[in-house]
XYZ file of C-alpha atoms in Angstrom:
584
model
C 16.983 25.339 -3.582
C 19.455 22.816 -6.151
C 22.609 24.740 -5.502
C 22.120 25.008 -1.855
C 21.858 21.116 -1.652
C 24.698 20.460 -4.003
C 27.038 23.320 -1.614
C 25.561 21.441 1.760
C 26.520 17.832 0.180
C 30.078 19.108 -1.515
C 31.094 20.639 2.159
C 29.863 17.275 4.059
C 32.063 15.131 1.504
C 34.960 17.434 1.642
C 34.537 17.128 5.511
C 34.536 13.130 5.794
C 37.837 12.941 3.339
C 39.943 14.942 5.564
C 42.555 13.119 7.088
C 42.716 15.239 10.452
C 38.753 14.756 10.811
C 38.718 11.250 10.237
C 41.273 10.519 13.083
C 39.363 12.589 15.305
C 36.150 10.814 14.966
C 37.928 7.745 14.700
C 39.084 8.404 18.336
C 35.561 9.842 18.847
C 33.629 6.983 17.512
C 35.854 4.029 19.120
C 35.551 5.816 22.716
C 32.090 3.958 23.097
C 31.256 0.539 22.491
C 28.739 -0.435 19.618
C 26.760 -2.561 21.973
C 26.229 0.548 24.453
C 25.684 2.726 21.673
C 22.962 0.503 20.444
C 21.269 -1.036 23.048
C 18.039 0.329 22.373
C 17.304 -1.662 19.357
C 19.944 -4.465 19.706
C 17.216 -6.897 20.779
C 15.112 -6.349 17.825
C 17.345 -8.195 15.449
C 18.456 -11.828 15.219
C 21.699 -12.395 17.619
C 23.742 -15.251 15.718
C 27.131 -17.591 17.020
C 29.217 -16.150 14.703
C 30.298 -19.943 13.439
C 26.328 -20.242 12.750
C 26.221 -16.903 10.758
C 23.805 -17.264 7.575
C 22.561 -13.930 7.971
C 23.240 -10.243 6.238
C 23.576 -7.089 7.166
C 24.805 -3.893 5.421
C 25.954 -1.066 7.168
C 25.087 1.961 5.329
C 27.547 4.934 6.292
C 30.259 2.662 8.191
C 32.160 5.749 9.300
C 35.245 3.956 11.120
C 33.856 0.594 10.684
C 32.788 0.220 14.884
C 29.146 -0.878 14.071
C 30.254 -3.317 11.177
C 32.628 -4.898 13.221
C 29.943 -5.777 16.109
C 27.471 -7.208 13.655
C 30.302 -9.565 12.442
C 31.027 -10.701 15.737
C 27.727 -11.427 16.738
C 27.271 -13.747 13.616
C 26.702 -11.526 10.455
C 28.175 -11.429 7.090
C 28.691 -8.192 6.626
C 28.827 -5.612 3.973
C 29.660 -1.792 5.074
C 29.790 1.189 2.753
C 30.700 4.691 2.811
C 31.463 7.424 0.519
C 34.583 8.306 2.009
C 37.238 6.686 0.828
C 39.810 8.121 4.287
C 36.884 6.662 6.244
C 36.946 3.437 4.669
C 40.899 3.195 4.838
C 40.442 3.932 8.761
C 37.986 1.258 9.189
C 40.077 -1.387 7.186
C 42.863 -0.658 9.681
C 40.820 -0.849 12.674
C 39.635 -4.064 12.083
C 41.949 -6.059 9.602
C 41.510 -9.554 10.652
C 37.255 -9.009 9.948
C 36.024 -10.949 6.719
C 33.965 -7.556 6.169
C 32.968 -6.142 2.638
C 34.167 -3.008 2.570
C 32.951 -0.709 -0.449
C 33.079 3.142 -1.674
C 29.346 3.379 -2.129
C 26.516 5.664 -0.860
C 22.936 6.363 -0.854
C 20.431 7.132 -2.745
C 21.621 4.452 -5.439
C 23.921 2.097 -3.751
C 25.023 1.216 -6.681
C 28.076 -1.104 -6.254
C 26.164 -2.842 -3.049
C 23.399 -3.800 -5.596
C 25.643 -5.312 -8.092
C 25.991 -8.300 -5.566
C 22.541 -9.233 -5.293
C 22.551 -9.865 -2.087
C 19.282 -9.386 0.160
C 20.138 -8.651 3.901
C 18.437 -9.175 6.947
C 19.606 -6.086 8.711
C 20.493 -2.867 7.021
C 21.800 -0.442 9.711
C 21.800 3.532 8.894
C 23.015 5.114 12.421
C 23.650 8.682 12.245
C 22.847 8.956 8.297
C 19.742 9.727 7.840
C 20.132 13.390 8.388
C 22.652 13.453 5.649
C 20.261 12.938 3.074
C 18.510 15.692 1.760
C 14.509 15.488 1.864
C 14.572 15.437 -1.780
C 16.436 12.243 -2.181
C 14.918 10.084 0.713
C 11.932 8.362 -0.894
C 14.286 7.075 -3.525
C 16.426 5.842 -0.482
C 13.751 3.917 0.979
C 12.793 2.341 -2.370
C 16.358 1.242 -2.909
C 16.967 -0.089 0.561
C 13.242 -1.848 0.725
C 14.327 -3.695 -2.528
C 17.770 -4.968 -0.712
C 15.706 -6.597 2.502
C 15.186 -9.809 2.604
C 11.968 -11.667 3.827
C 11.692 -10.172 7.316
C 14.048 -7.985 7.153
C 14.660 -4.986 9.147
C 15.968 -1.323 8.326
C 17.012 0.374 11.650
C 17.585 4.257 11.614
C 19.097 5.934 14.547
C 17.868 9.726 14.047
C 20.463 12.327 15.201
C 18.652 15.460 16.911
C 21.319 18.774 17.258
C 23.153 20.876 15.083
C 27.032 20.329 14.133
C 29.791 22.403 15.256
C 32.091 21.640 12.937
C 30.723 22.845 9.955
C 28.543 19.717 8.736
C 25.501 20.634 7.251
C 21.937 18.365 8.548
C 18.699 18.204 7.422
C 15.767 17.740 9.313
C 14.669 14.025 10.681
C 11.451 12.868 12.515
C 9.883 9.367 13.368
C 6.743 11.092 11.364
C 8.530 11.065 8.246
C 9.947 7.759 8.539
C 6.473 6.435 9.540
C 4.778 7.740 6.314
C 7.460 6.674 3.985
C 6.965 3.242 5.318
C 3.254 3.548 4.379
C 4.276 4.337 0.831
C 6.170 1.759 0.300
C 4.436 -1.181 1.927
C 6.830 -1.768 4.910
C 6.060 -2.135 8.890
C 6.855 1.119 11.210
C 7.875 0.205 14.585
C 9.998 1.527 17.981
C 11.991 -0.455 19.847
C 10.422 -1.774 22.557
C 12.416 0.557 24.822
C 11.596 3.380 22.903
C 7.866 2.709 23.664
C 8.983 4.071 27.278
C 11.570 6.725 26.335
C 11.093 8.047 23.164
C 14.406 9.677 22.472
C 17.852 8.704 24.458
C 20.853 10.933 25.451
C 24.326 11.036 23.479
C 26.485 8.100 24.583
C 29.204 10.944 23.888
C 27.832 13.068 26.592
C 26.946 15.694 23.958
C 24.444 17.782 25.767
C 22.979 19.267 22.955
C 22.864 16.048 20.759
C 19.933 13.274 21.248
C 18.463 10.058 19.578
C 15.577 8.436 18.370
C 15.574 4.789 16.846
C 12.820 3.662 14.054
C 12.730 0.361 12.598
C 11.120 -0.631 8.921
C 10.462 -4.338 8.542
C 9.463 -6.373 5.409
C 6.189 -7.896 5.863
C 5.905 -11.776 5.702
C 3.688 -14.597 6.290
C 5.899 -17.153 5.360
C 5.161 -18.181 2.203
C 7.269 -16.004 -0.063
C 4.063 -14.185 -1.395
C 5.015 -11.140 0.298
C 8.407 -10.943 -1.054
C 7.315 -11.891 -4.423
C 4.786 -9.225 -4.963
C 6.894 -6.380 -3.578
C 9.796 -7.643 -6.198
C 7.176 -6.906 -8.895
C 6.153 -3.642 -7.488
C 9.292 -2.131 -6.422
C 11.645 -4.098 -8.835
C 9.961 -5.203 -12.181
C 10.858 -3.095 -14.904
C 7.567 -1.425 -16.113
C 7.236 0.384 -19.603
C 3.213 1.151 -18.827
C 1.301 0.979 -15.776
C 0.086 -1.724 -16.676
C 1.314 -4.202 -13.998
C 0.899 -2.058 -11.128
C -3.072 -1.518 -12.453
C -3.481 -5.338 -12.543
C -2.120 -5.690 -8.813
C -4.178 -3.246 -7.525
C -7.335 -4.392 -9.378
C -6.498 -7.797 -7.887
C -6.167 -6.504 -4.653
C -9.372 -4.844 -4.288
C -10.882 -8.212 -5.120
C -9.145 -10.046 -2.746
C -9.654 -7.445 0.008
C -13.274 -6.335 -0.672
C -15.069 -9.578 -2.789
C -14.337 -12.616 -0.775
C -17.710 -14.097 -2.028
C -16.451 -13.649 -5.957
C -14.280 -16.905 -5.298
C -15.216 -19.588 -7.744
C -15.087 -22.416 -5.524
C -15.657 -25.097 -8.198
C -13.127 -24.081 -10.278
C -10.349 -23.397 -7.377
C -7.291 -25.584 -7.257
C -5.082 -26.652 -4.407
C -2.687 -24.018 -5.366
C -4.945 -21.344 -7.563
C -8.121 -19.141 -6.727
C -10.500 -18.548 -9.618
C -12.141 -15.003 -9.600
C -14.283 -13.503 -12.821
C -12.218 -11.669 -14.881
C -15.033 -9.465 -15.979
C -14.655 -8.579 -12.190
C -10.817 -7.936 -12.625
C -11.533 -5.774 -15.869
C -14.335 -3.834 -13.977
C -11.866 -2.981 -11.007
C -9.053 -1.747 -14.291
C -11.687 0.324 -16.307
C -12.600 2.013 -12.781
C -9.365 2.678 -12.064
C -8.076 3.564 -15.301
C -11.001 5.989 -16.127
C -10.191 9.300 -13.799
C -6.612 8.778 -14.952
C -7.421 8.875 -18.881
C -10.375 11.000 -19.512
C -10.335 13.354 -16.713
C -6.510 14.172 -15.975
C -5.168 12.715 -19.499
C -2.404 11.430 -17.779
C 0.417 9.149 -19.471
C 0.033 5.545 -19.403
C 3.190 4.266 -20.732
C 6.644 5.115 -22.275
C 5.495 6.140 -25.597
C 2.783 8.581 -25.696
C 2.174 8.258 -29.673
C 1.375 4.486 -29.352
C -1.667 4.819 -27.310
C -3.269 2.289 -25.177
C -4.694 -1.117 -26.486
C -7.776 -1.220 -24.661
C -8.763 2.179 -25.573
C -11.050 1.824 -28.750
C -13.655 3.774 -30.572
C -16.170 0.957 -30.746
C -15.946 0.966 -26.326
C -13.997 3.131 -24.437
C -14.528 6.210 -26.396
C -18.057 6.151 -26.026
C -18.089 6.033 -22.290
C -16.802 9.574 -21.908
C -19.851 10.349 -19.963
C -19.354 7.532 -17.377
C -17.307 8.044 -14.321
C -15.421 5.632 -12.294
C -18.332 6.219 -9.486
C -20.889 4.791 -12.340
C -18.775 1.736 -12.312
C -19.573 -1.188 -9.518
C -21.018 -4.503 -8.969
C -24.731 -4.417 -9.133
C -24.532 -1.324 -11.877
C -27.282 -1.904 -14.648
C -26.731 0.049 -18.097
C -29.187 0.594 -20.583
C -28.073 3.121 -23.219
C -24.589 2.506 -23.219
C -24.553 -1.375 -22.421
C -23.035 -2.768 -25.535
C -20.050 0.165 -25.622
C -19.325 -1.192 -21.850
C -19.399 -4.543 -22.706
C -17.006 -3.667 -25.623
C -14.786 -2.184 -23.216
C -14.540 -4.800 -20.710
C -13.905 -7.365 -23.731
C -10.604 -5.292 -24.309
C -9.610 -5.037 -21.365
C -9.436 -8.635 -20.214
C -7.910 -9.116 -23.996
C -4.942 -6.531 -22.801
C -4.585 -8.070 -19.317
C -4.249 -11.677 -20.905
C -1.577 -10.527 -23.187
C 0.393 -7.883 -21.490
C 0.444 -7.691 -17.523
C -0.449 -11.089 -17.038
C 1.712 -12.581 -19.375
C 4.882 -10.480 -18.229
C 4.761 -10.733 -14.853
C 6.995 -13.698 -14.075
C 8.468 -15.548 -10.987
C 12.212 -13.880 -10.808
C 14.649 -15.539 -13.190
C 12.063 -17.420 -14.987
C 9.777 -17.164 -17.796
C 6.614 -18.998 -15.613
C 3.619 -16.587 -15.608
C 2.488 -16.046 -11.537
C -1.071 -15.716 -13.170
C -3.115 -17.529 -15.425
C -6.137 -15.993 -17.837
C -8.829 -17.740 -19.633
C -10.591 -15.887 -21.983
C -14.287 -17.096 -22.792
C -16.117 -16.130 -25.619
C -19.368 -13.573 -24.689
C -21.937 -11.935 -26.619
C -23.002 -8.216 -26.436
C -25.973 -8.265 -24.624
C -29.353 -7.151 -26.551
C -31.097 -4.417 -24.277
C -29.224 -3.862 -21.130
C -26.150 -4.955 -18.761
C -26.135 -5.977 -15.723
C -22.563 -6.031 -13.544
C -23.604 -9.303 -12.009
C -21.730 -12.129 -10.980
C -23.440 -14.183 -14.110
C -21.772 -11.476 -16.309
C -18.938 -10.930 -14.767
C -17.891 -14.661 -14.886
C -19.050 -15.072 -18.516
C -15.900 -13.021 -19.963
C -13.382 -15.796 -18.584
C -11.342 -16.699 -15.320
C -8.718 -15.440 -13.834
C -6.520 -17.385 -11.693
C -4.316 -16.213 -8.762
C -1.859 -18.428 -6.620
C -3.596 -18.995 -3.112
C -0.837 -17.570 -1.453
C -0.488 -14.400 -3.223
C -4.129 -13.721 -2.711
C -4.494 -14.506 1.192
C -1.462 -11.961 1.298
C -3.367 -9.632 -0.837
C -6.350 -9.773 1.462
C -3.979 -9.912 4.981
C -1.525 -7.335 3.855
C -3.828 -4.783 2.009
C -3.017 -1.661 4.325
C 0.711 -1.984 3.478
C 0.459 -3.399 -0.199
C -1.939 -0.360 -1.331
C 0.064 2.486 -0.364
C 3.303 0.713 -1.932
C 1.027 0.133 -5.353
C -0.122 3.806 -5.228
C 3.378 5.087 -4.931
C 4.888 2.872 -7.730
C 1.898 3.689 -10.177
C 2.872 7.652 -9.398
C 6.490 7.028 -9.923
C 5.959 5.433 -12.938
C 3.738 7.958 -14.706
C 6.459 10.969 -13.440
C 8.435 8.966 -15.436
C 6.596 9.395 -18.369
C 5.754 13.409 -18.168
C 9.105 14.327 -19.771
C 7.817 12.529 -22.884
C 4.680 14.594 -23.170
C 5.558 17.943 -21.905
C 2.549 17.945 -19.347
C 3.745 18.440 -15.559
C 1.246 17.210 -12.562
C 1.365 18.055 -9.071
C 1.651 14.976 -6.310
C -1.758 16.047 -5.258
C -2.570 15.480 -8.965
C -1.803 12.228 -8.994
C -3.079 11.024 -5.868
C -6.339 12.671 -6.587
C -6.349 10.933 -9.875
C -5.649 7.179 -8.118
C -8.485 7.552 -5.777
C -10.846 4.724 -6.060
C -13.765 7.013 -5.912
C -15.609 9.746 -4.639
C -17.030 8.330 -1.195
C -19.780 11.342 -1.014
C -21.570 11.010 -4.791
C -20.810 7.124 -4.378
C -23.682 7.675 -1.285
C -26.181 9.835 -3.066
C -28.438 6.737 -4.213
C -28.579 5.797 -0.493
C -29.199 9.603 0.964
C -32.119 10.158 -1.861
C -33.989 6.579 -0.749
C -33.623 7.750 3.132
C -35.159 11.100 1.815
C -38.192 9.384 0.325
C -38.471 7.072 3.630
C -38.302 9.992 5.821
C -41.076 11.604 4.203
C -43.191 8.084 4.051
C -42.574 6.358 7.667
C -39.846 8.393 9.127
C -36.184 6.741 9.756
C -34.045 5.909 12.807
C -30.490 6.436 13.467
C -29.093 2.850 13.154
C -26.555 2.947 15.976
C -28.758 5.338 18.373
C -31.912 3.987 17.450
C -33.738 7.724 17.847
C -35.303 9.075 14.916
C -33.449 11.172 12.328
C -34.804 14.455 11.366
C -33.793 16.973 8.548
C -30.440 16.480 8.842
C -28.719 12.817 8.476
C -25.396 11.427 7.488
C -24.798 8.087 5.336
C -22.309 6.112 7.552
C -20.029 3.397 6.054
C -20.304 0.692 8.760
C -17.139 -0.318 7.825
C -14.998 2.643 7.445
C -14.209 3.901 3.813
C -10.796 5.411 4.703
C -9.870 1.857 5.448
C -11.760 -0.514 3.380
C -13.107 1.308 0.733
C -16.869 -0.044 -0.153
C -19.614 1.838 -1.144
C -22.016 -1.641 -1.274
C -25.802 -1.071 -0.243
C -25.464 -3.170 2.396
C -22.436 -1.541 4.206
C -24.033 2.319 3.833
C -26.822 3.137 6.725
C -28.526 6.457 8.215
C -27.068 8.030 11.137
C -27.221 11.246 13.291
C -24.016 13.427 12.060
C -22.665 13.997 15.532
C -22.647 9.901 16.014
C -20.880 9.979 12.615
C -18.155 12.274 13.194
C -17.594 10.745 16.665
C -17.242 7.128 14.735
C -15.167 8.636 11.785
C -12.532 5.543 10.651
C -13.384 3.699 13.753
C -14.297 -0.064 13.253
C -18.174 -0.611 15.260
C -17.358 -3.557 17.875
C -19.179 -6.661 17.357
C -21.415 -6.072 20.374
C -22.222 -2.907 19.128
C -23.228 -4.024 15.740
C -25.452 -7.033 17.166
C -27.497 -4.818 19.555
C -28.302 -2.815 16.005
C -29.016 -5.837 14.107
C -32.662 -5.064 14.139
C -32.304 -1.386 12.916
C -29.599 -2.572 9.975
C -32.396 -5.419 9.138
C -35.423 -3.061 9.318
C -33.604 -0.335 6.944
C -32.433 -2.561 4.657
C -36.014 -4.211 3.868
C -37.616 -1.265 3.824
C -34.838 0.366 1.662
C -34.187 -1.975 -0.772
C -37.305 -4.046 -1.437
C -37.489 -2.859 -4.806
C -33.792 -2.740 -5.352
C -32.952 -6.411 -3.883
C -31.127 -7.707 -7.087
C -28.665 -5.062 -6.567
C -28.454 -5.357 -2.763
C -27.956 -9.042 -3.059
C -25.529 -8.879 -6.017
C -22.795 -6.550 -4.108
C -23.248 -8.435 -0.916
C -23.144 -11.854 -2.407
C -19.866 -10.770 -3.895
C -18.586 -9.057 -1.069
C -19.417 -10.863 1.970
C -18.256 -14.363 3.194
C -19.731 -17.843 2.284
C -22.837 -16.183 1.020
C -23.095 -17.709 -2.488
C -24.291 -16.087 -5.874
C -28.005 -17.134 -5.283
C -28.973 -15.887 -2.036
C -31.694 -13.754 -1.123
C -31.773 -13.832 2.794
C -31.391 -10.466 4.543
C -30.419 -12.124 8.094
C -27.463 -14.627 5.897
C -25.878 -10.746 4.680
C -25.955 -9.878 8.539
C -24.314 -12.662 9.560
C -22.029 -12.653 6.789
C -21.256 -8.951 7.819
C -20.252 -10.200 11.288
C -17.657 -12.254 9.950
C -16.383 -9.681 7.707
C -15.936 -7.425 10.765
C -13.633 -10.030 12.573
C -11.471 -10.143 9.184
C -11.261 -6.614 9.077
C -10.589 -6.363 12.486
C -7.678 -8.842 12.219
C -5.895 -7.371 9.236
C -6.581 -3.874 9.667
C -6.076 -3.290 13.281
C -8.540 -0.541 13.777
C -9.491 1.266 17.048
C -13.171 0.263 18.089
C -16.138 2.081 18.289
C -19.323 1.355 20.190
């Protein structure tokens, strides 16, 4: 396969270096105007008067320079690259008076472009993507996204149809770019015209050639937090997976534990959360990676991990990540759990929190204050009081909001980067893993196993008094499902308040859709009755989880009605940030 790819690329390179081919392509490309060829997407990028130009554009695979010249005409400062020197020479001859930087460079590395340190508002890949082998495309997206300015856009024009002149083309598709956008935290979109007409005809009237256009954008809320986060994820050097793990832990808290914010300790610029909660999610994330899969987490396999110690982690071999959650009670291994969380808190403070800094400075993005905490004598309850007792973790307010609001874009990018970093450590351990292995190990938890407690409780209630389907209000019989009121696939939460009994057919129909506010309100009596009957002897866990996950409840709340009202507020937030389809 590698030889086939090398031969194909070499054939394409030779084609574009032939003076006869360049001359023919020059006449062909200049026979149509750039604004006609690209009318599908030009309205999707900012257009400037040339005298006011302050935005940057990168034309990758510029060819004879037609598109680069157009971008310069409408006001962009343009860098144009091509791997073919004859093509670049032709471009310079075509547009000698233009102040375009012509560079001999190519994907996936774009090493010459990266030397300039420029962030681009528009990156154009017109009739380029089909020349990139599938094996190199993830690296290409990684490099391109790192070159984007805030709110920047990558425009792909995808060519469909075989070449009749000997050039090799690889398959391209909109679906592939949609998936890659998720992996790298980019917004996928089609130009407005493409919503009406997915593909469009070839402007050179080649009947066997058609085109599609895709735009990938860098999200930004205007605070600069999202580009900063992406810089940490994509560009920061990583000798271990600690930085990604810390960000993923904080993201989970920002997305799923709005009630964990320590209001009395927060300032105008920072949000304070329990350090113990960050450590808990760190433990939850690393448990399968280390204990189940033995995947390398740093560049030196002989060095070990600072938080894996005999007095703590090693004693928790029987514990799975499904056993680690807010409200969990430990009685036999409580001292080892406590020691492990202390070790993790120390590692977080002295490693990733210390080395995640603002670009070009030594100023730390996050702040950590550890507290002295004695091991509990008889048992350990992962409640707000205990988690706060380990210390305080401070997150810049803009980053906190961005993590919560853009979690559906940031989470896949974090997972993808974690996989990439671990793959880089593979060669030093001699233990190869498949891509599926990595993604399996990085799952938050097994949602089926995590609903066992609720299933068992429903089975008992059925024998005692009967149970109704929360959404249909009809009596449940032998077979039933446990439904996540807010879909697990998009908001991974297995708290007791989020799990209700339903008929299997209704659960399948609801799937990963978000229940409407009207349907939730209509089922309020059923939800409240189930909570009160199922958890009357388990209220400590129920309210601990609800008070930390839902907004504005306070740590001392013990009122079921207040939990329901907070759940309505959380539903509105999930709808706003996740844009899920409605059910009900």
